[in-house]
Structures are given as structure tokens and as C-alpha cells.
Amino acid sequence: AQTVTQSQPEMSVQEAETVTLSCTYDTSESDYYLFWYKQPPSRQMILVIRQEAYKQQNATENRFSVNFQKAAKSFSLKISDSQLGDAAMYFCAYRSVTDKLIFGTGTRLQVFP
Amino acid sequence: EAGVAQSPRYKIIEKRQSVAFWCNPISGHATLYWYQQILGQGPKLLIQFQNNGVVDDSQLPKDRFSAERLKGVDSTLKIQPAKLEDSAVYLCASSLAMGGPDIQYFGAGTRLSVL
């Protein structure tokens, strides 16, 4: 069965600095999708970024980028120029082509002014 | 564009009571999901609908949980009778289609406390 592991329960960063959140996953599939979701205190999960496993190029969305290492089954999220509004729980998630979305346990990100 | 609507936001009940949650997905979204998020964990899929048919309910505790999606739009998730371990946030999500890259859009969830 596929699993997603986030080994950092909490991380902190100063405003305007860069932080990297780690995620590893386990799968025997060759084709799949990876996601980072943000969950602020309002509880609504918001998609931050998505990566298709068949694409070698790392996905980027403004200040958010990923480092996708398929062989190592690693999918980290880099947040540049951190802002106070980035403070939230961040969940890494995996989905095969035909199966359900599987989430990690999350990393709580604190941003200090 | 309106997002996924859920109600109520909070619910407190005693064990063995019944409770129901309501979800209205984004207009035109064929796929609807119910997730359970226990404190300190990531969301876990309970049930997935494609229009008004069930696609996956393998993780739904069917002895106490039930869900329906009438006319392929709104959905209701019910727990009867509730147990202490059902305390969690129940999230509803919807997507246009079904499958790997499809983006799921989430509602704000219902926080259930079972006393």
C-alpha cells in the first residue's frame, strides 16, 4: 500500500526567509501525482502545488516550488520569501492514476515577523 | 465561483446520538468526497461518489456511517450511533472528474465533538 511520510511535525521561519518542508512516499507505481495542500486555521484545504511523476521538471507556483526526486521517492516543498499568511498546516499527498488521495500527517509551519 | 459549502461548522453530541453533515459541491463537479480528519493526522477518505453512484467506500465504517448523494449534487454523511472516536473534522471535497491529476476542492469542514 502507498504511504506518505512527513517527518517534520513543526517548522518555523522568519518572514522573507526560505523554508523547505520534507515529504517522502512509498509506491510501486511508475505513474502518479503528488500534491502539497495548505490548511490554515479556517480548516479549508487549499492546493498549493501539483507534480506529475512523468514530468522531470519541478513544478513552481510563484513563491512555491518543489524538489521532486523520483528515484528517491522524495517531494519537498520550498517556500521563498515567506509571509505571515503562509503560516498553516501543510500536507503532502499522493495519488495514483486510479486510486484515492493519500495524505501525510502534516507539518505545522510558523512564520515569525 | 462559489466553493464547496458545508454545514454545520461545529457539532457537539453525546455518544450514541446521531448526527448528519451536509455538503454542496462546486456546481458542475461530478465527483464528491467525504474525508475524516482526526486531530494530528491527515484527512482519510471515507467515501467517494461519481455523480450519485458510490465509487469507493472501502474505509467507511458501514455499521454506523452512511452517506448519500441525491440527484448527483448535494450529499449527506450520517453517523448513527456516534462513538467517542468519531470526534474529528469531516471534510467534503469535489472535483470535475475522477482520477490522478484532478484537483480536489475542499470545504471548511465540520468539527464534531462526541462527549
Coordinates of N, CA and C in Angstrom, one line a residue:
Chain A
A1 N 0.8 -1.2 0.0 CA 0.0 0.0 0.0 C 0.9 1.2 0.0
Q2 N 0.3 2.3 -0.7 CA 1.1 3.5 -0.7 C 1.1 4.2 0.6
T3 N 2.2 4.8 1.0 CA 2.2 5.6 2.2 C 2.9 6.9 2.0
V4 N 2.6 7.9 2.7 CA 3.2 9.3 2.7 C 3.7 9.6 4.0
T5 N 5.0 10.1 4.1 CA 5.6 10.4 5.4 C 6.1 11.8 5.4
Q6 N 5.7 12.5 6.4 CA 6.2 13.9 6.7 C 6.9 13.8 8.0
S7 N 8.2 13.9 8.0 CA 9.0 13.7 9.2 C 9.1 14.9 10.1
Q8 N 8.7 16.1 9.6 CA 8.8 17.3 10.4 C 7.4 17.7 10.9
P9 N 7.1 17.5 12.2 CA 5.8 17.9 12.7 C 5.7 19.4 12.7
E10 N 6.8 20.1 13.0 CA 6.7 21.5 13.1 C 8.0 22.1 12.4
M11 N 7.8 23.3 11.8 CA 8.9 24.1 11.3 C 8.6 25.5 11.5
S12 N 9.7 26.3 11.6 CA 9.5 27.7 11.7 C 10.4 28.5 10.8
V13 N 10.0 29.7 10.4 CA 10.8 30.5 9.5 C 10.5 32.0 9.8
Q14 N 11.5 32.8 9.5 CA 11.3 34.2 9.7 C 10.8 34.8 8.4
E15 N 10.0 35.8 8.5 CA 9.4 36.5 7.4 C 10.5 36.8 6.4
A16 N 10.2 36.6 5.1 CA 11.1 36.9 4.0 C 12.2 35.9 3.8
E17 N 12.3 34.9 4.7 CA 13.3 33.8 4.6 C 12.7 32.7 3.8
T18 N 13.5 31.7 3.5 CA 13.1 30.5 2.8 C 13.1 29.3 3.7
V19 N 12.1 28.4 3.5 CA 11.9 27.2 4.3 C 11.6 26.1 3.4
T20 N 12.1 24.9 3.7 CA 11.8 23.7 2.9 C 11.1 22.6 3.8
L21 N 10.0 22.1 3.3 CA 9.2 21.1 4.0 C 9.5 19.8 3.3
S22 N 9.7 18.7 4.1 CA 10.1 17.4 3.5 C 8.9 16.5 3.4
C23 N 9.0 15.6 2.4 CA 7.9 14.6 2.2 C 8.6 13.4 1.5
T24 N 8.3 12.2 2.0 CA 8.7 11.0 1.2 C 7.5 10.1 1.1
Y25 N 7.5 9.3 0.1 CA 6.4 8.4 -0.2 C 6.9 7.0 -0.6
D26 N 6.0 6.1 -0.5 CA 6.3 4.7 -0.9 C 5.3 4.2 -1.9
T27 N 5.7 3.8 -3.1 CA 4.8 3.3 -4.1 C 5.6 2.4 -5.0
S28 N 4.8 1.5 -5.6 CA 5.4 0.6 -6.7 C 5.0 1.0 -8.0
E29 N 4.1 2.1 -8.1 CA 3.6 2.6 -9.3 C 4.7 3.5 -10.0
S30 N 4.6 3.6 -11.3 CA 5.5 4.4 -12.1 C 4.8 5.7 -12.5
D31 N 3.5 5.7 -12.5 CA 2.8 6.9 -12.9 C 1.9 7.3 -11.8
Y32 N 2.0 8.6 -11.3 CA 1.2 9.0 -10.2 C 1.4 10.5 -10.1
Y33 N 0.7 11.1 -9.1 CA 0.7 12.5 -8.9 C 0.9 12.9 -7.5
L34 N 1.6 14.0 -7.3 CA 1.9 14.4 -5.9 C 1.4 15.9 -5.7
F35 N 1.0 16.1 -4.5 CA 0.4 17.4 -4.2 C 0.9 17.9 -2.9
W36 N 0.9 19.3 -2.7 CA 1.0 19.9 -1.5 C -0.2 20.7 -1.2
Y37 N -0.9 20.5 -0.1 CA -2.1 21.3 0.3 C -1.7 22.1 1.6
K38 N -2.3 23.2 1.7 CA -2.2 24.1 2.8 C -3.5 24.1 3.6
Q39 N -3.5 24.0 4.9 CA -4.7 24.0 5.7 C -4.5 25.1 6.8
P40 N -5.1 26.3 6.6 CA -5.0 27.3 7.6 C -6.0 27.0 8.7
P41 N -6.0 27.8 9.8 CA -6.9 27.6 10.9 C -8.4 27.5 10.5
S42 N -8.7 28.1 9.4 CA -10.1 28.0 8.9 C -10.5 26.6 8.5
R43 N -9.5 25.7 8.4 CA -9.7 24.3 8.1 C -9.8 24.0 6.6
Q44 N -10.0 25.0 5.8 CA -10.2 24.7 4.3 C -8.9 24.3 3.7
M45 N -8.8 23.1 3.1 CA -7.6 22.7 2.4 C -7.5 23.4 1.1
I46 N -6.3 24.0 0.8 CA -6.1 24.7 -0.4 C -4.9 24.1 -1.1
L47 N -5.1 23.8 -2.4 CA -4.0 23.3 -3.2 C -2.9 24.3 -3.4
V48 N -1.7 23.9 -3.1 CA -0.5 24.8 -3.2 C 0.2 24.5 -4.6
I49 N 0.4 23.2 -4.8 CA 1.2 22.9 -6.0 C 1.0 21.4 -6.3
R50 N 1.1 21.1 -7.6 CA 0.9 19.7 -8.0 C 2.1 19.3 -9.0
Q51 N 2.5 18.0 -8.9 CA 3.5 17.5 -9.7 C 3.1 16.2 -10.3
E52 N 3.3 16.1 -11.6 CA 3.1 14.8 -12.3 C 4.4 14.0 -12.3
A53 N 4.3 12.7 -12.0 CA 5.5 11.9 -11.8 C 6.3 11.8 -13.2
Y54 N 5.5 11.8 -14.3 CA 6.2 11.6 -15.6 C 7.0 12.9 -16.0
K55 N 6.7 14.0 -15.4 CA 7.5 15.2 -15.7 C 8.7 15.3 -14.9
Q56 N 9.8 15.5 -15.6 CA 11.1 15.7 -14.9 C 11.3 17.1 -14.3
Q57 N 10.6 18.0 -14.9 CA 10.8 19.4 -14.5 C 10.0 19.6 -13.2
N58 N 10.6 20.3 -12.2 CA 10.0 20.6 -11.0 C 8.9 21.6 -11.1
A59 N 7.8 21.4 -10.5 CA 6.7 22.4 -10.6 C 7.0 23.7 -9.7
T60 N 6.5 24.8 -10.2 CA 6.7 26.0 -9.5 C 5.3 26.8 -9.6
E61 N 5.0 27.5 -8.5 CA 3.9 28.4 -8.4 C 4.2 29.6 -7.6
N62 N 4.7 30.7 -8.3 CA 5.1 31.9 -7.7 C 6.2 31.6 -6.6
R63 N 5.9 31.8 -5.3 CA 6.9 31.6 -4.3 C 7.1 30.2 -3.9
F64 N 6.3 29.3 -4.4 CA 6.3 27.9 -4.0 C 6.9 27.0 -5.1
S65 N 7.9 26.2 -4.8 CA 8.5 25.3 -5.7 C 8.7 23.9 -5.1
V66 N 8.9 22.9 -5.9 CA 9.1 21.6 -5.3 C 10.4 21.1 -5.8
N67 N 11.0 20.1 -5.0 CA 12.2 19.4 -5.5 C 11.7 17.9 -5.5
F68 N 11.4 17.4 -6.7 CA 10.9 16.1 -6.9 C 12.0 15.2 -7.3
Q69 N 12.3 14.2 -6.5 CA 13.3 13.2 -6.7 C 12.6 11.8 -6.8
K70 N 12.3 11.4 -8.1 CA 11.5 10.2 -8.3 C 12.2 9.0 -7.8
A71 N 13.5 8.8 -8.1 CA 14.2 7.6 -7.6 C 14.3 7.5 -6.1
A72 N 14.4 8.7 -5.5 CA 14.5 8.7 -4.0 C 13.1 8.7 -3.4
K73 N 12.1 8.9 -4.2 CA 10.7 9.0 -3.7 C 10.6 10.1 -2.7
S74 N 11.1 11.3 -3.1 CA 11.1 12.5 -2.2 C 10.4 13.6 -3.0
F75 N 9.7 14.4 -2.2 CA 8.9 15.5 -2.8 C 8.8 16.6 -1.8
S76 N 9.8 17.5 -1.8 CA 9.9 18.6 -0.8 C 9.3 19.9 -1.4
L77 N 8.8 20.7 -0.5 CA 8.2 22.0 -0.8 C 9.1 23.1 -0.3
K78 N 9.5 24.0 -1.2 CA 10.3 25.2 -0.8 C 9.4 26.4 -0.9
I79 N 9.4 27.2 0.2 CA 8.6 28.4 0.2 C 9.6 29.6 0.3
S80 N 9.7 30.4 -0.7 CA 10.6 31.5 -0.7 C 9.9 32.8 -0.3
D81 N 10.7 33.7 0.3 CA 10.2 35.0 0.7 C 8.9 34.8 1.6
S82 N 9.1 34.0 2.6 CA 7.9 33.6 3.5 C 7.2 34.8 4.0
Q83 N 5.8 34.7 4.0 CA 5.0 35.7 4.5 C 4.1 35.2 5.7
L84 N 3.6 36.1 6.5 CA 2.9 35.7 7.7 C 1.7 34.9 7.3
G85 N 1.1 35.1 6.1 CA 0.0 34.4 5.7 C 0.3 32.9 5.3
D86 N 1.6 32.6 5.2 CA 2.0 31.2 4.9 C 1.8 30.3 6.1
A87 N 1.7 30.9 7.3 CA 1.5 30.0 8.5 C 0.3 29.2 8.4
A88 N 0.5 27.9 8.5 CA -0.6 26.9 8.3 C 0.0 25.5 8.5
M89 N -0.9 24.5 8.4 CA -0.5 23.1 8.3 C -0.3 22.8 6.8
Y90 N 0.7 22.1 6.5 CA 1.0 21.7 5.1 C 1.0 20.2 5.0
F91 N 0.2 19.7 4.1 CA 0.0 18.3 3.9 C 0.6 17.9 2.5
C92 N 1.4 16.9 2.5 CA 1.8 16.3 1.3 C 0.8 15.1 0.9
A93 N 0.5 15.0 -0.3 CA -0.4 13.9 -0.7 C 0.0 13.2 -2.0
Y94 N -0.4 12.0 -2.1 CA 0.0 11.1 -3.2 C -1.3 10.5 -3.8
R95 N -1.3 10.4 -5.1 CA -2.4 9.8 -5.8 C -2.0 9.0 -7.0
S96 N -2.3 7.8 -7.1 CA -2.0 7.0 -8.3 C -3.0 7.4 -9.3
V97 N -2.9 6.9 -10.5 CA -3.8 7.3 -11.6 C -5.3 7.0 -11.3
T98 N -5.5 5.8 -10.6 CA -6.9 5.4 -10.5 C -7.3 5.3 -9.0
D99 N -6.5 5.7 -8.1 CA -6.8 5.4 -6.7 C -7.0 6.7 -5.9
K100 N -7.2 6.6 -4.6 CA -7.6 7.7 -3.7 C -6.4 8.5 -3.4
L101 N -6.7 9.7 -2.9 CA -5.7 10.7 -2.4 C -5.2 10.2 -1.0
I102 N -3.9 10.1 -0.8 CA -3.4 9.7 0.4 C -2.5 10.8 1.0
F103 N -2.9 11.2 2.2 CA -2.2 12.3 2.8 C -1.2 11.9 3.9
G104 N -0.2 12.7 4.1 CA 0.8 12.6 5.2 C 0.1 13.2 6.4
T105 N 0.9 13.2 7.5 CA 0.4 13.6 8.8 C 0.5 15.1 9.0
G106 N 1.2 15.8 8.0 CA 1.3 17.3 8.1 C 2.5 17.8 8.8
T107 N 2.8 19.1 8.4 CA 3.9 19.9 9.0 C 3.3 21.2 9.4
R108 N 3.4 21.6 10.6 CA 2.9 22.9 11.0 C 4.0 23.9 10.8
L109 N 3.7 24.9 10.0 CA 4.6 26.0 9.7 C 4.3 27.2 10.4
Q110 N 5.2 27.7 11.2 CA 5.1 29.0 11.9 C 6.0 30.0 11.2
V111 N 5.4 31.2 11.0 CA 6.2 32.3 10.4 C 6.3 33.5 11.4
F112 N 7.5 33.8 11.7 CA 7.8 34.9 12.7 C 8.2 36.2 12.0
P113 N 7.6 37.3 12.5 CA 8.0 38.6 11.9 C 9.4 39.0 12.2
Chain B
E1 N -16.8 32.2 -8.4 CA -17.3 30.9 -8.4 C -17.5 30.5 -6.9
A2 N -18.6 29.9 -6.5 CA -18.8 29.5 -5.2 C -18.0 28.3 -4.9
G3 N -17.5 28.1 -3.7 CA -16.7 27.0 -3.3 C -17.6 25.9 -2.8
V4 N -17.0 24.9 -2.2 CA -17.7 23.8 -1.5 C -18.3 24.3 -0.2
A5 N -19.6 24.1 -0.1 CA -20.3 24.5 1.1 C -20.6 23.3 2.1
Q6 N -20.3 23.5 3.3 CA -20.6 22.5 4.3 C -21.3 23.1 5.5
S7 N -22.2 22.3 6.1 CA -22.8 22.7 7.4 C -23.1 21.5 8.2
P8 N -23.2 21.7 9.5 CA -22.8 22.9 10.3 C -21.3 23.0 10.4
R9 N -20.8 24.1 10.9 CA -19.4 24.3 11.1 C -18.9 23.5 12.4
Y10 N -19.7 23.4 13.4 CA -19.4 22.7 14.6 C -20.6 21.9 15.1
K11 N -20.3 20.8 15.7 CA -21.4 20.0 16.3 C -20.9 19.3 17.5
I12 N -21.6 19.4 18.6 CA -21.3 18.7 19.8 C -22.4 17.7 20.1
I13 N -22.1 16.4 20.3 CA -23.2 15.5 20.7 C -22.7 14.5 21.7
E14 N -23.6 13.8 22.3 CA -23.1 12.8 23.3 C -23.0 11.4 22.5
K15 N -22.2 10.6 23.1 CA -22.1 9.3 22.4 C -23.4 8.6 22.4
R16 N -23.5 7.8 21.3 CA -24.8 7.0 21.0 C -25.8 7.9 20.3
Q17 N -25.6 9.2 20.2 CA -26.5 10.0 19.5 C -26.2 10.0 18.0
S18 N -27.1 10.5 17.2 CA -27.0 10.6 15.8 C -26.6 12.0 15.3
V19 N -25.9 12.1 14.2 CA -25.5 13.4 13.6 C -25.5 13.3 12.1
A20 N -25.8 14.4 11.5 CA -25.7 14.4 10.0 C -25.0 15.7 9.5
F21 N -24.2 15.5 8.5 CA -23.4 16.6 7.9 C -23.9 16.8 6.5
W22 N -23.9 18.0 6.0 CA -24.4 18.3 4.7 C -23.3 19.0 3.8
C23 N -23.2 18.7 2.5 CA -22.2 19.2 1.6 C -22.9 19.6 0.3
N24 N -22.5 20.7 -0.2 CA -22.9 21.2 -1.5 C -21.7 21.4 -2.3
P25 N -21.4 20.6 -3.3 CA -20.2 20.8 -4.1 C -20.2 22.0 -5.0
I26 N -19.1 22.2 -5.6 CA -19.0 23.2 -6.7 C -19.9 22.8 -7.8
S27 N -20.6 23.7 -8.4 CA -21.5 23.5 -9.5 C -20.8 22.8 -10.7
G28 N -21.3 21.7 -11.1 CA -20.8 21.0 -12.3 C -19.7 19.9 -11.9
H29 N -19.4 19.9 -10.6 CA -18.4 18.8 -10.2 C -19.1 17.5 -10.1
A30 N -18.6 16.5 -10.8 CA -19.2 15.2 -10.8 C -18.8 14.3 -9.6
T31 N -17.6 14.6 -9.1 CA -17.1 13.7 -8.1 C -17.1 14.4 -6.7
L32 N -17.6 13.7 -5.7 CA -17.7 14.2 -4.4 C -17.0 13.3 -3.4
Y33 N -16.3 13.8 -2.4 CA -15.6 13.0 -1.5 C -15.9 13.5 -0.1
W34 N -16.0 12.5 0.9 CA -16.0 12.8 2.3 C -14.8 12.2 2.9
Y35 N -14.1 13.1 3.7 CA -12.9 12.7 4.4 C -13.1 12.9 5.9
Q36 N -12.4 12.1 6.7 CA -12.4 12.2 8.2 C -11.0 12.6 8.5
Q37 N -10.8 13.7 9.3 CA -9.5 14.2 9.7 C -9.5 14.2 11.2
I38 N -8.8 13.2 11.8 CA -8.6 13.2 13.3 C -7.5 14.1 13.6
L39 N -7.6 14.7 14.8 CA -6.6 15.7 15.3 C -5.2 15.1 15.2
G40 N -4.3 15.9 14.5 CA -2.9 15.4 14.4 C -2.6 14.5 13.2
Q41 N -3.7 14.3 12.4 CA -3.5 13.4 11.2 C -3.9 14.1 10.0
G42 N -3.6 13.5 8.8 CA -4.1 14.0 7.6 C -5.4 13.4 7.3
P43 N -6.2 14.0 6.4 CA -7.5 13.5 6.0 C -7.4 12.1 5.5
K44 N -8.5 11.3 5.8 CA -8.6 10.0 5.3 C -9.9 9.8 4.6
L45 N -9.9 9.3 3.4 CA -11.1 9.2 2.6 C -12.1 8.2 3.2
L46 N -13.3 8.7 3.3 CA -14.4 7.8 3.8 C -15.2 7.2 2.6
I47 N -15.6 8.1 1.7 CA -16.4 7.6 0.6 C -16.2 8.6 -0.5
Q48 N -16.3 8.1 -1.8 CA -16.2 8.8 -3.0 C -17.4 8.5 -3.9
F49 N -18.1 9.6 -4.4 CA -19.2 9.5 -5.3 C -18.8 10.0 -6.7
Q50 N -19.3 9.3 -7.7 CA -19.2 9.8 -9.0 C -20.6 10.0 -9.5
N51 N -21.0 11.2 -9.6 CA -22.5 11.6 -9.8 C -23.2 11.0 -8.6
N52 N -24.2 10.2 -8.7 CA -24.8 9.7 -7.5 C -24.5 8.2 -7.2
G53 N -23.5 7.7 -7.8 CA -23.0 6.4 -7.5 C -21.8 6.3 -6.7
V54 N -21.7 5.3 -5.8 CA -20.5 5.2 -5.0 C -19.4 4.5 -5.7
V55 N -18.2 5.1 -5.7 CA -17.0 4.6 -6.4 C -16.1 3.9 -5.4
D56 N -16.0 4.4 -4.2 CA -15.1 3.8 -3.2 C -15.6 4.1 -1.8
D57 N -16.0 3.1 -1.1 CA -16.4 3.3 0.3 C -15.7 2.2 1.2
S58 N -14.5 1.8 0.8 CA -13.8 0.8 1.5 C -13.4 1.2 2.9
Q59 N -13.3 2.5 3.2 CA -12.8 2.9 4.5 C -14.0 3.5 5.3
L60 N -15.2 3.3 4.9 CA -16.3 3.8 5.6 C -16.8 2.7 6.6
P61 N -16.9 3.1 7.9 CA -17.4 2.1 8.9 C -18.9 1.9 8.7
K62 N -19.3 1.0 7.9 CA -20.7 0.9 7.4 C -21.7 0.5 8.5
D63 N -21.2 0.0 9.7 CA -22.1 -0.3 10.7 C -22.7 0.9 11.4
R64 N -22.0 2.1 11.2 CA -22.5 3.3 11.8 C -22.5 4.5 10.9
F65 N -21.8 4.5 9.9 CA -21.7 5.6 8.9 C -22.5 5.3 7.7
S66 N -23.2 6.3 7.2 CA -23.9 6.1 5.9 C -23.8 7.5 5.2
A67 N -23.8 7.4 3.8 CA -23.8 8.6 3.0 C -24.6 8.4 1.8
E68 N -25.2 9.6 1.3 CA -25.9 9.5 0.1 C -25.7 10.8 -0.7
R69 N -25.9 10.7 -2.0 CA -25.7 11.9 -2.8 C -27.0 11.9 -3.7
L70 N -27.9 12.7 -3.3 CA -29.2 12.7 -4.1 C -29.0 13.5 -5.3
K71 N -29.5 12.9 -6.4 CA -29.5 13.6 -7.7 C -28.1 14.0 -8.2
G72 N -27.1 13.4 -7.6 CA -25.7 13.7 -8.1 C -25.3 15.1 -7.7
V73 N -25.9 15.7 -6.7 CA -25.5 17.1 -6.3 C -25.1 17.1 -4.9
D74 N -26.0 17.5 -4.0 CA -25.8 17.6 -2.6 C -25.5 16.2 -2.0
S75 N -24.8 16.2 -0.8 CA -24.6 14.9 -0.2 C -24.7 15.1 1.3
T76 N -25.1 14.0 2.0 CA -25.3 14.0 3.4 C -24.5 12.8 4.0
L77 N -23.7 13.0 5.0 CA -23.0 12.0 5.7 C -23.6 11.8 7.1
K78 N -24.0 10.6 7.5 CA -24.6 10.4 8.8 C -23.8 9.4 9.6
I79 N -23.9 9.7 10.9 CA -23.2 8.8 11.9 C -24.3 8.4 12.9
Q80 N -24.5 7.1 13.1 CA -25.6 6.6 14.0 C -25.3 5.2 14.4
P81 N -25.0 4.9 15.7 CA -24.8 5.9 16.8 C -23.3 6.4 16.8
A82 N -23.1 7.6 17.3 CA -21.7 8.1 17.4 C -20.9 7.5 18.5
K83 N -19.6 7.3 18.3 CA -18.7 6.9 19.4 C -17.7 8.0 19.7
L84 N -17.0 7.9 20.8 CA -16.1 8.9 21.2 C -15.0 9.1 20.1
E85 N -14.6 8.0 19.5 CA -13.5 8.0 18.5 C -13.9 8.7 17.2
D86 N -15.2 9.0 17.0 CA -15.7 9.7 15.8 C -15.4 11.2 15.9
S87 N -14.9 11.7 17.0 CA -14.5 13.1 17.2 C -13.5 13.4 16.1
A88 N -13.7 14.4 15.3 CA -12.9 14.7 14.1 C -13.4 15.8 13.4
V89 N -12.7 16.2 12.4 CA -13.2 17.2 11.4 C -13.6 16.4 10.1
Y90 N -14.8 16.6 9.7 CA -15.3 15.9 8.5 C -15.3 16.9 7.3
L91 N -14.5 16.6 6.3 CA -14.3 17.5 5.2 C -15.0 16.9 4.0
C92 N -15.6 17.8 3.2 CA -16.2 17.4 1.9 C -15.3 18.0 0.8
A93 N -15.1 17.4 -0.3 CA -14.4 17.9 -1.4 C -15.1 17.5 -2.7
S94 N -14.8 18.3 -3.7 CA -15.4 17.9 -5.0 C -14.4 18.2 -6.1
S95 N -14.5 17.5 -7.2 CA -13.7 17.7 -8.4 C -14.5 17.5 -9.7
L96 N -14.0 18.0 -10.7 CA -14.7 18.0 -12.0 C -14.9 16.6 -12.5
A97 N -13.8 15.8 -12.4 CA -13.8 14.4 -12.9 C -13.2 13.6 -11.8
M98 N -12.7 12.4 -12.3 CA -12.2 11.5 -11.3 C -10.9 10.9 -11.8
G99 N -9.9 11.0 -11.0 CA -8.6 10.4 -11.5 C -7.4 11.2 -11.1
G100 N -6.2 10.7 -11.3 CA -5.0 11.2 -10.7 C -4.8 12.6 -10.6
P101 N -4.7 13.4 -11.8 CA -4.3 14.8 -11.7 C -5.4 15.7 -11.3
D102 N -6.6 15.2 -11.2 CA -7.8 16.1 -11.0 C -7.7 16.8 -9.6
I103 N -7.9 18.1 -9.6 CA -7.8 18.8 -8.4 C -9.0 18.7 -7.5
Q104 N -8.9 18.4 -6.3 CA -10.0 18.4 -5.3 C -10.1 19.7 -4.6
Y105 N -11.3 20.2 -4.6 CA -11.5 21.5 -3.9 C -12.3 21.1 -2.6
F106 N -11.8 21.7 -1.5 CA -12.3 21.3 -0.2 C -13.2 22.4 0.4
G107 N -14.2 21.9 1.2 CA -15.0 22.8 2.1 C -14.2 23.1 3.4
A108 N -14.8 23.9 4.2 CA -14.2 24.3 5.5 C -14.4 23.2 6.6
G109 N -15.2 22.2 6.3 CA -15.3 21.1 7.2 C -16.3 21.3 8.4
T110 N -16.7 20.2 9.0 CA -17.5 20.3 10.2 C -16.7 19.6 11.3
R111 N -16.5 20.4 12.4 CA -15.8 19.8 13.6 C -16.8 19.1 14.5
L112 N -16.7 17.8 14.7 CA -17.6 17.0 15.5 C -16.9 16.7 16.8
S113 N -17.5 17.0 17.9 CA -17.0 16.6 19.2 C -18.1 15.6 19.8
V114 N -17.6 14.4 20.2 CA -18.5 13.4 20.8 C -18.1 13.3 22.2
L115 N -19.0 13.6 23.1 CA -18.8 13.6 24.6 C -19.3 12.3 25.3

